[in-house]
Coordinates of C-alpha atoms and ligand atoms in Angstrom, one line a residue:
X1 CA -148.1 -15.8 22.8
X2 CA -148.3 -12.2 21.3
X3 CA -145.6 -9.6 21.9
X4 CA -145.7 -5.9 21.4
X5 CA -142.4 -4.1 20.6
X6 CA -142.0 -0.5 20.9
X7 CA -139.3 1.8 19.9
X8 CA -139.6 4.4 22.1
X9 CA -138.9 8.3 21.5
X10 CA -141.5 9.4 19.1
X11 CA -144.3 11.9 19.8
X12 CA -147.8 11.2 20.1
X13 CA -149.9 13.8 17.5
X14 CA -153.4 13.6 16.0
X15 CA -156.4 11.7 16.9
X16 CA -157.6 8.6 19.0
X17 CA -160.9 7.3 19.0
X18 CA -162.0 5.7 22.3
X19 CA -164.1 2.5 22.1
X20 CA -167.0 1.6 24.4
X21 CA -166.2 1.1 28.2
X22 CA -165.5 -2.3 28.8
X23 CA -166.5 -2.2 32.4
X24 CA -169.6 -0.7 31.5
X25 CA -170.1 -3.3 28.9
X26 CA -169.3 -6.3 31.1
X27 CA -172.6 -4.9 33.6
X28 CA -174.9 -4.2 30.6
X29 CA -174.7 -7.5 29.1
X30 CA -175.9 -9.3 32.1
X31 CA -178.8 -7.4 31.5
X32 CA -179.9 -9.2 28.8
X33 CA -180.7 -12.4 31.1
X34 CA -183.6 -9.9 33.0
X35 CA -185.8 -10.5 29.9
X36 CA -187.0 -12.3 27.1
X37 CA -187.1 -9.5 24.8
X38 CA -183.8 -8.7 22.3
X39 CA -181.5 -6.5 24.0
X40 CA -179.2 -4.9 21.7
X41 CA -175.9 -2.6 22.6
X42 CA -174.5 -0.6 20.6
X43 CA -170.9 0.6 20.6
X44 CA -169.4 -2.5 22.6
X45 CA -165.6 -2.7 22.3
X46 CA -163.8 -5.5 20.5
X47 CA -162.3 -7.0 23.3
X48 CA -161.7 -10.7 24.8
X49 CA -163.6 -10.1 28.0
X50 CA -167.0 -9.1 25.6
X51 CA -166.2 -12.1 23.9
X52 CA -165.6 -14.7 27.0
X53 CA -169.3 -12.9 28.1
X54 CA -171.2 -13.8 25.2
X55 CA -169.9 -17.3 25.8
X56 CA -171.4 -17.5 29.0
X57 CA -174.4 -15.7 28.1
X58 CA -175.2 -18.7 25.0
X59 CA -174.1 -21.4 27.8
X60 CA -177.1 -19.7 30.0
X61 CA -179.0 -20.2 26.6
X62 CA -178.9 -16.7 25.5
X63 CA -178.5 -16.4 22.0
X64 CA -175.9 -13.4 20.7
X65 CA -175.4 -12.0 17.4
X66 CA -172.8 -9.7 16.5
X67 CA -174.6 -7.3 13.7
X68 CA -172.8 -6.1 10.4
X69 CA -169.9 -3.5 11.4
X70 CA -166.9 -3.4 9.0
X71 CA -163.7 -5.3 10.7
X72 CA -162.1 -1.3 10.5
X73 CA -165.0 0.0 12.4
X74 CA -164.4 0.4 16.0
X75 CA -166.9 -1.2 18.6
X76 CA -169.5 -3.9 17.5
X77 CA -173.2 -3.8 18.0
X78 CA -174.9 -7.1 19.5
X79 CA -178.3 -8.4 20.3
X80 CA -178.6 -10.5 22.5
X81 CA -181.9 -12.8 23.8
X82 CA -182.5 -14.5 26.5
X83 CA -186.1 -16.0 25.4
X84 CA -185.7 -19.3 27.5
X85 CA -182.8 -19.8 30.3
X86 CA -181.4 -23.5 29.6
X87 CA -179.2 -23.5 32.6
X88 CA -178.2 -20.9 36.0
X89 CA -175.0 -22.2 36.6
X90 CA -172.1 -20.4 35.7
X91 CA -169.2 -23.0 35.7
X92 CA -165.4 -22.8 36.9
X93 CA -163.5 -23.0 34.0
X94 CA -165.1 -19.8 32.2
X95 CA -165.3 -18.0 35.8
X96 CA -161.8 -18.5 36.3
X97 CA -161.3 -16.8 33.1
X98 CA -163.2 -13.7 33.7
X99 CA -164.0 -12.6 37.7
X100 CA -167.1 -10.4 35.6
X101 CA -168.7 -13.7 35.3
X102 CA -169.7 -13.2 38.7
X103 CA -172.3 -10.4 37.6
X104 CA -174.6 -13.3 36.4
X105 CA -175.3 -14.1 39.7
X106 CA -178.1 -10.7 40.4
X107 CA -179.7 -11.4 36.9
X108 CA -180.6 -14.9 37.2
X109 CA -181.6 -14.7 40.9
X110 CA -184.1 -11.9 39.2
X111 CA -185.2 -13.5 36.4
X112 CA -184.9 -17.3 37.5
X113 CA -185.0 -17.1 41.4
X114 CA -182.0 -19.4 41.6
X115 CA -178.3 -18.9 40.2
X116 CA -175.0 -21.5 40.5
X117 CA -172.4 -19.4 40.1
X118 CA -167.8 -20.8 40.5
X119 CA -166.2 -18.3 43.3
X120 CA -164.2 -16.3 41.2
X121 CA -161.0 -16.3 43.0
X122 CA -158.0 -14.0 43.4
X123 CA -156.0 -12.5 40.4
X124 CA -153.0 -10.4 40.3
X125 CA -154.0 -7.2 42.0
X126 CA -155.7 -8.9 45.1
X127 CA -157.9 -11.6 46.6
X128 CA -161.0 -10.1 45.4
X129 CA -163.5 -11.2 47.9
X130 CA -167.5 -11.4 46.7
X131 CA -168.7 -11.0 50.5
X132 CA -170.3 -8.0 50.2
X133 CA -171.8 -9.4 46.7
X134 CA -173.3 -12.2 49.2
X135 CA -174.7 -10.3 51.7
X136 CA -176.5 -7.3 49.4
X137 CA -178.2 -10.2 48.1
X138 CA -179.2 -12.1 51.3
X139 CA -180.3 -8.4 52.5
X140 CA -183.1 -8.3 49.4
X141 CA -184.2 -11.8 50.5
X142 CA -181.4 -14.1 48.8
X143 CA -180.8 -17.7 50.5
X144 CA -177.1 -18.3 50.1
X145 CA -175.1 -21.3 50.6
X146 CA -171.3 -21.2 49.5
X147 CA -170.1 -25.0 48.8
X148 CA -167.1 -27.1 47.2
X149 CA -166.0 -23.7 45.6
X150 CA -169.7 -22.4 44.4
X151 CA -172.0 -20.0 45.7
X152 CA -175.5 -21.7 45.7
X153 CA -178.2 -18.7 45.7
X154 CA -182.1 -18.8 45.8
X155 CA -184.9 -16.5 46.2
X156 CA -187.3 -17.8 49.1
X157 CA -189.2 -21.1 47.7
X158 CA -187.7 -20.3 44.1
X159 CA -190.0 -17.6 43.9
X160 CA -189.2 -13.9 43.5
X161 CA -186.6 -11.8 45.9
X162 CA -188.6 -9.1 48.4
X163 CA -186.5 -6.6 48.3
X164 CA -184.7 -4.8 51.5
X165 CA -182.1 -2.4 52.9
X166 CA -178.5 -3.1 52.7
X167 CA -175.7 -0.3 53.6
X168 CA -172.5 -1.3 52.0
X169 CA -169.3 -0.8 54.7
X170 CA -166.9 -0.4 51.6
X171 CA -167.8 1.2 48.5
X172 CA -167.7 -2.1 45.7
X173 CA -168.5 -1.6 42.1
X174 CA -169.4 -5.4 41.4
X175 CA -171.6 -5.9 44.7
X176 CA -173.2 -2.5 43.5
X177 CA -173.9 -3.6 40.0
X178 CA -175.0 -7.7 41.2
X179 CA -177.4 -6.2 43.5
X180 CA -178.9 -3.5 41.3
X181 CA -179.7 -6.0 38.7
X182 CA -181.6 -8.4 40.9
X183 CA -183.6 -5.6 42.4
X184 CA -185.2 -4.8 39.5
X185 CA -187.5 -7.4 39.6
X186 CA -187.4 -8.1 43.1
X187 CA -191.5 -8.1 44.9
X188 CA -190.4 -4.8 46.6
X189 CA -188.8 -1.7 46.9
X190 CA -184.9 -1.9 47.6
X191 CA -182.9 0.7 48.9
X192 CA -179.2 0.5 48.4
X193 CA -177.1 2.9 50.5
X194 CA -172.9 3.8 50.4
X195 CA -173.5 2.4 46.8
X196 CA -170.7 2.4 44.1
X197 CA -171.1 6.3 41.8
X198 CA -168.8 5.0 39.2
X199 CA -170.3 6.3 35.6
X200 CA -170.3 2.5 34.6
X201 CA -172.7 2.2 37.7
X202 CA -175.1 5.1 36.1
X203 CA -174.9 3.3 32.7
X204 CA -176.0 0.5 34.1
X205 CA -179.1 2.2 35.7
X206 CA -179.4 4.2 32.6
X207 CA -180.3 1.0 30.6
X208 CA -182.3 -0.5 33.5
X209 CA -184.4 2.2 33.2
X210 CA -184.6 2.0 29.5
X211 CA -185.8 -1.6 30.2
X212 CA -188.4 -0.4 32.6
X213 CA -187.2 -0.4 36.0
X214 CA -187.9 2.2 38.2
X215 CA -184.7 3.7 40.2
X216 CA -184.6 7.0 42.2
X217 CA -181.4 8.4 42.9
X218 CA -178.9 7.5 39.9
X219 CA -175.3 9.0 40.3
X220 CA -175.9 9.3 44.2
X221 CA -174.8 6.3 46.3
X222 CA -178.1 6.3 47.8
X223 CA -180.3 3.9 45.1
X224 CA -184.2 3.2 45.6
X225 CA -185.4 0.4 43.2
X226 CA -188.9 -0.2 43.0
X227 CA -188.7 -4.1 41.6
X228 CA -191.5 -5.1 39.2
X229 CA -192.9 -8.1 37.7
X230 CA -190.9 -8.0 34.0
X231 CA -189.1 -5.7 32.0
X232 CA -189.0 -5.5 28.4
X233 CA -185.7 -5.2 25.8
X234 CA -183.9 -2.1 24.9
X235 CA -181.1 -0.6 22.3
X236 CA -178.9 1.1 24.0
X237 CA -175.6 2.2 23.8
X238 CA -171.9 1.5 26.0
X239 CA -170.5 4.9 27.2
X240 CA -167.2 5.5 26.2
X241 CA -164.2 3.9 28.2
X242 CA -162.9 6.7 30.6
X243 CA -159.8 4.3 31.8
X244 CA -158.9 4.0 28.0
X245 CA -159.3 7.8 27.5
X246 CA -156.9 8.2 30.6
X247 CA -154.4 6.0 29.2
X248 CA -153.9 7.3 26.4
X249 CA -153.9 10.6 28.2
X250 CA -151.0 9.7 29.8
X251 CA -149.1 8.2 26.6
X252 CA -149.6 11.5 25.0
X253 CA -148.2 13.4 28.1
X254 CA -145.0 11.1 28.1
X255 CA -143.8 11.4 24.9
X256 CA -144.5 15.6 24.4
X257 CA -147.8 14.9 22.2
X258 CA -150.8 16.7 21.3
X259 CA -153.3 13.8 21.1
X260 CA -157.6 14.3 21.0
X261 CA -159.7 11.5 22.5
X262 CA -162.2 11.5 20.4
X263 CA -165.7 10.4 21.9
X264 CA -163.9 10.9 25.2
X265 CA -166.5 12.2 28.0
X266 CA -164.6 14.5 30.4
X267 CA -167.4 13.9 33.2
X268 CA -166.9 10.9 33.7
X269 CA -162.4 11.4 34.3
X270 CA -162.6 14.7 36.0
X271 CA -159.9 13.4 38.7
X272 CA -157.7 12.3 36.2
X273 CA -157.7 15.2 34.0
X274 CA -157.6 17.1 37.2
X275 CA -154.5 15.2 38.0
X276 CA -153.1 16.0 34.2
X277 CA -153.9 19.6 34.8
X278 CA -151.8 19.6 38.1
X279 CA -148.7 18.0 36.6
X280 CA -149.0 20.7 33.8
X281 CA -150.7 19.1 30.8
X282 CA -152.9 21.3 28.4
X283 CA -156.4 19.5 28.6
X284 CA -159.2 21.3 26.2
X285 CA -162.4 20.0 26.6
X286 CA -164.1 19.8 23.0
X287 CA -167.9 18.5 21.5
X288 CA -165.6 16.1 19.8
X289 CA -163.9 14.9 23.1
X290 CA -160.9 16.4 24.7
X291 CA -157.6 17.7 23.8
X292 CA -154.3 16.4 25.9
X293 CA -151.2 18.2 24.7
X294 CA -147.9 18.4 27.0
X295 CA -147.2 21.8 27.8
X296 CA -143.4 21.6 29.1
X297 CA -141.9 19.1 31.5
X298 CA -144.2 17.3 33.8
X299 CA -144.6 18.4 37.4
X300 CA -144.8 15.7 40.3
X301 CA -147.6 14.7 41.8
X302 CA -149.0 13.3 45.2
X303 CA -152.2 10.9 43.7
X304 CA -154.6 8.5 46.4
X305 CA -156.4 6.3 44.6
X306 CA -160.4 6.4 46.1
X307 CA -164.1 5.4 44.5
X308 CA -165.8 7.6 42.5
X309 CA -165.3 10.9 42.1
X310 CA -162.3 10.3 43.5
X311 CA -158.7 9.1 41.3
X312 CA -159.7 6.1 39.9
X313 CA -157.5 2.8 40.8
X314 CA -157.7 1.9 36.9
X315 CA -155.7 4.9 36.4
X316 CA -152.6 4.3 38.8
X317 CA -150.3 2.3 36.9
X318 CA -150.3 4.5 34.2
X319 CA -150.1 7.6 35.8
X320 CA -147.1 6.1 37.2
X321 CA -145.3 5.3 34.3
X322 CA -146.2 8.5 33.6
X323 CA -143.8 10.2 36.6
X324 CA -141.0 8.4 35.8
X325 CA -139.5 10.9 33.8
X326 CA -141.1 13.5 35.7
X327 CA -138.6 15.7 37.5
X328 CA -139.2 15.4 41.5
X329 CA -140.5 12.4 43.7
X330 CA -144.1 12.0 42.9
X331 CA -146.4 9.9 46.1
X332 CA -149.0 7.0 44.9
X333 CA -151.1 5.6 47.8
X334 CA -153.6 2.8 46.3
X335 CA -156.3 2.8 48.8
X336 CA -158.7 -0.2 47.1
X337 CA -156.6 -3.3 46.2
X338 CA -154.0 -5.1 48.1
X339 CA -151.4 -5.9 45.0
X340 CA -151.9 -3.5 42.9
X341 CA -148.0 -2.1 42.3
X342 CA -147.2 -5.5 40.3
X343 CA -146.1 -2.7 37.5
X344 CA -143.4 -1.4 39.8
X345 CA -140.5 -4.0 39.4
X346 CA -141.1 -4.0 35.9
X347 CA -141.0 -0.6 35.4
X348 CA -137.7 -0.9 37.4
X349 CA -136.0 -2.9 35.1
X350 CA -136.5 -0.1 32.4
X351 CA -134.4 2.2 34.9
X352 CA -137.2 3.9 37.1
X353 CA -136.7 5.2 40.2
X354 CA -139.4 3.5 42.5
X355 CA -139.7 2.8 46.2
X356 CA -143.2 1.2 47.6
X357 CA -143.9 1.0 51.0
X358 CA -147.1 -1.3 51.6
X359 CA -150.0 0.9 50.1
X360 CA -147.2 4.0 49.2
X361 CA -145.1 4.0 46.5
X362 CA -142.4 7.0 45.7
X363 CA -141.3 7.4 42.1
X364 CA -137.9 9.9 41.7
X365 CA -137.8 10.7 38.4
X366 CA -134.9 9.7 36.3
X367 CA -133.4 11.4 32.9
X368 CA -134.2 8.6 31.1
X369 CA -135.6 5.0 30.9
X370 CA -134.2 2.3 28.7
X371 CA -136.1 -0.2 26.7
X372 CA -136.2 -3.6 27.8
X373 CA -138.0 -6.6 27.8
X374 CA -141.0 -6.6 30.5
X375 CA -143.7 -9.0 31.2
X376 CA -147.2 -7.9 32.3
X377 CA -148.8 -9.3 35.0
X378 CA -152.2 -7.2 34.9
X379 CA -154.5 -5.2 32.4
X380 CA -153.4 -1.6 33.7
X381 CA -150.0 -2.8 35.1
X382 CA -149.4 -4.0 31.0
X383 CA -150.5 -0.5 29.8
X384 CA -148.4 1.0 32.2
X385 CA -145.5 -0.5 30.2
X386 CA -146.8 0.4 27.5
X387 CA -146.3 4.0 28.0
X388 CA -143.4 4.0 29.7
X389 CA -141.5 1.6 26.3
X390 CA -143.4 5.1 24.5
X391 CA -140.8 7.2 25.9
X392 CA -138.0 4.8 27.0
X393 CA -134.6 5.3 24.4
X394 CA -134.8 2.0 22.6
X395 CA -136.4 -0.8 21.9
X396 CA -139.1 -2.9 24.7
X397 CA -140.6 -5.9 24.6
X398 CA -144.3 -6.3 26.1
X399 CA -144.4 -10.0 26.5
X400 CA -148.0 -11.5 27.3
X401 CA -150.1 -9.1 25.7
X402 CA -153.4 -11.1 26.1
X403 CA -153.8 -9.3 29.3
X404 CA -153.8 -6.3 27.1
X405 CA -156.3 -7.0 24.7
X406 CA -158.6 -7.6 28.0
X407 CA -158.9 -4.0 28.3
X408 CA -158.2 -1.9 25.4
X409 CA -159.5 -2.3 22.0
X410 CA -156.9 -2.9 18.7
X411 CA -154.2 -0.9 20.7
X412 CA -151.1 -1.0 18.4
X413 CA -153.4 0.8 15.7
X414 CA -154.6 3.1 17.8
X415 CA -150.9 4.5 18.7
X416 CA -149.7 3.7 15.4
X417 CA -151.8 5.9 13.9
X418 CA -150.7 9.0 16.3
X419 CA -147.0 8.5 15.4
X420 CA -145.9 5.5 17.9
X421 CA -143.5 3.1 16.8
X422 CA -145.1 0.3 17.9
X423 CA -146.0 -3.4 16.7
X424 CA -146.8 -6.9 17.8
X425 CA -145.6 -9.8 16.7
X426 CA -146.7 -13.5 17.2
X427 CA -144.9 -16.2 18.6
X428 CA -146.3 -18.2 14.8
Ligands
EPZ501 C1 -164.4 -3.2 39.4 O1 -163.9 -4.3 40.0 C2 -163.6 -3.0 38.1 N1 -163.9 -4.2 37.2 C3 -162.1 -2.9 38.4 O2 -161.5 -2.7 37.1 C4 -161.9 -1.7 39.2 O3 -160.5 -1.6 39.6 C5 -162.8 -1.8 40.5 O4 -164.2 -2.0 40.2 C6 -162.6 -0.6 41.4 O5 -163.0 0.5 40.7 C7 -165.0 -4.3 36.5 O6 -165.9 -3.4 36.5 C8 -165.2 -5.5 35.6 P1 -164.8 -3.5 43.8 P2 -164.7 -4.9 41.3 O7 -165.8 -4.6 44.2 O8 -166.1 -4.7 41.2 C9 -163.2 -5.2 48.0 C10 -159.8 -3.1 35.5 O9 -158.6 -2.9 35.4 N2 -164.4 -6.1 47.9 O10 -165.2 -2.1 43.7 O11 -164.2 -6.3 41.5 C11 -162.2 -5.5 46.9 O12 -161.3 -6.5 47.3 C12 -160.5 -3.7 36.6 O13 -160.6 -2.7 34.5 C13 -164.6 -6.9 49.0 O14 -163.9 -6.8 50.0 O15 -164.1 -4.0 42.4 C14 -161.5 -4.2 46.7 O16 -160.5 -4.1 47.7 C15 -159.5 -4.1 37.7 N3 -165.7 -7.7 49.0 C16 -162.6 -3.2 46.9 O17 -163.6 -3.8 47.6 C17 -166.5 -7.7 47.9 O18 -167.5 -8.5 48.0 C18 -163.2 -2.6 45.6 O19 -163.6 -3.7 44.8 C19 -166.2 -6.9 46.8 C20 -165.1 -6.1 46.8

């Protein structure tokens, strides 16, 4: 397995381009089952959860090609066809691989009025329940049976889905996204209320549209989908990734940098560079992105994670890795999963100063943090290291990168090219 090894202490200067969101990318691909016309996306980042995606989409019978970018360009652009579906059943072994597989489920109830779909299961951050996927579908006419470890869905006598009502008691992005997509082409209008605002949400109903749906009320979490009989194929392209734009945010704040995100959208991360504002970082919004430059030490900061607009839960491990140089005790209270301070021991054993008490965790900020060998257990948790081997005096070792390269696109180059010390090396 891949290692990354950073020798901390170097500031972060010059330019980053951010790649495609990959949780935008992992709703808009489903997309391509609601047709049989090409669907192309543009911009979609190099990453092993696009990849595991277009797997499943070819073992749906969806073909996928990848169209001519240089290997140095950044982001790939794909076309994707779903002409004839050769199965609905989305099997174990590539589900357990990648919870997104889930999002299948909406699409093919739309296009195919029946969808087999592996429960996803836990991971590191928390059970990850798909209840509320289940009964937003049920509430738009789904029949759902859940059996020896698969959820079994179909619209009434394998025709189309009728649309309905469903108020969501907890804001969920997934549940959000599943039902959207099999509303579209539901025999009815749907109204979706407490819906999921996240920008990946709006991209998704951005390209919807494009495709020919008609929904009222993008952005709000109040959705109105007027399902039709088909859509059509679209080119359209992946908005930029605000988690990997808040990352990198944070790496440059660590280490006393003066970093542009280019292609960065600062609509979509106003809490976070709200949050970078508060604990004293320059941030310059620009037409080529946005400017992050550390502007003396780091203040604490008291951060609740929440949906969106709120601070997003992507963005808490880094932030704290961020704070633990910071002088002062700065408060974290993640609000939306049950597991998600799997970061915090880790971060420990470079020398933080961390105390969690169930959802609340204290970091007092230390003079310094040593480099170590760590182990990440989770995409952000691993980026959280990440930053913190940026500024830690020494040499640490990220051990099982491949949760890394889930999430964020040719990484060491990226902070290589802004001055990190930074490399990875394979196991041979
Ligand atoms: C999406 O996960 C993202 N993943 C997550 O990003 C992100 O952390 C999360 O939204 C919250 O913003 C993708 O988009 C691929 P939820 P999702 O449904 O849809 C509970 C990353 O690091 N819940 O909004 O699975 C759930 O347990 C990943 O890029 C139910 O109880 O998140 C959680 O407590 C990690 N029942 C809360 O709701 C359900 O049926 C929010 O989950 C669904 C969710």
């Amino acid at each position: 397995m891949d290692r990354i090894i950073i020798r901390g202490g170097n500031r972060l200067s010059g330019q980053i381009p951010i790649s495609g969101a990959k949780n935008a990318a992992l709703t808009l691909m489903p997309c391509a089952l609601l047709t049989d016309e090409p669907l192309t996306l543009r911009n979609l980042p190099r990453l092993a959860d696009v990849d595991s995606f277009g797997h499943l989409l070819n073992e749906l019978g969806a073909s996928t090609a990848i169209e001519g970018t240089r290997p140095s360009d950044f982001g790939r652009v794909m076309t994707m066809r779903a002409g004839n579906l050769s199965s609905t059943i989305a099997p174990y072994d590539i589900v357990r691989k990648m919870r997104a597989s889930i999002l299948v489920l909406g699409p093919l109830l739309g296009r195919a009025g029946e969808a087999t779909v592996s429960l996803p299961g836990g991971c590191a951050i928390g059970n990850r329940p798909i209840d509320l996927h289940l009964k937003a579908l049920e509430a738009i006419g789904a029949e759902i049976e859940v059996a020896a470890g698969y959820v079994k869905a179909s619209a009434p006598k394998g025709g189309r889905l009728t649309g309905g009502r469903y108020r969501f008691p907890v804001v969920s992005v997934g549940a959000t996204e599943n039902v959207l997509m099999a509303a579209v082409l539901a025999n009815g209008t749907t109204i979706i209320e407490n819906a999921a605002r996240e920008p990946e949400i709006v991209d998704l109903c951005n390209l919807l549209v494009a495709m020919g749906a008609t929904i009222h009320g993008i952005g709000s979490d109040r959705l109105e989908i007027e399902g039709c009989e088909r859509l059509h194929g679209a080119t359209y392209g992946v908005m930029p990734d605000r988690i990997e734009a808040g990352s990198y945010a944070c790496a440059a704040a660590i280490t006393g940098g003066d970093v542009e995100l280019t292609g960065a959208c600062a609509e979509d991360m106003r809490a976070t560079l709200d949050a970078l504002v508060e604990a004293g970082v320059t941030v310059e919004e620009k037409k080529s992105g946005i400017r992050i430059a550390a502007n003396g030490p780091l203040r604490p900061l008291t951060l609740s994670t929440a949906p969106f607009p709120g601070f997003a839960t992507d963005m808490q491990a880094q932030f704290m890795a961020m704070q633990c140089l910071t002088e002062g005790t700065s408060v974290f209270t993640e609000t939306i999963f049950e597991n998600r301070y799997m970061h915090v021991p880790e971060l420990a054993r470079m020398g933080a100063h961390i105390e969690v008490h169930g959802r609340i965790a204290m970091v007092r900020g230390v003079e310094k943090l040593t480099g170590a060998p760590v182990m990440a257990t989770d995409l952000r948790a691993s980026m959280s290291l990440i930053i913190a081997g940026l500024m830690a005096k020494g040499e640490t070792q990220v051990n099982r990168v491949y949760h890394l390269d889930r999430g964020y696109e040719r990484l060491e180059e990226k902070l290589q090219a802004v001055g990190a010390d930074i490399e990875r090396v394979g196991d041979g």
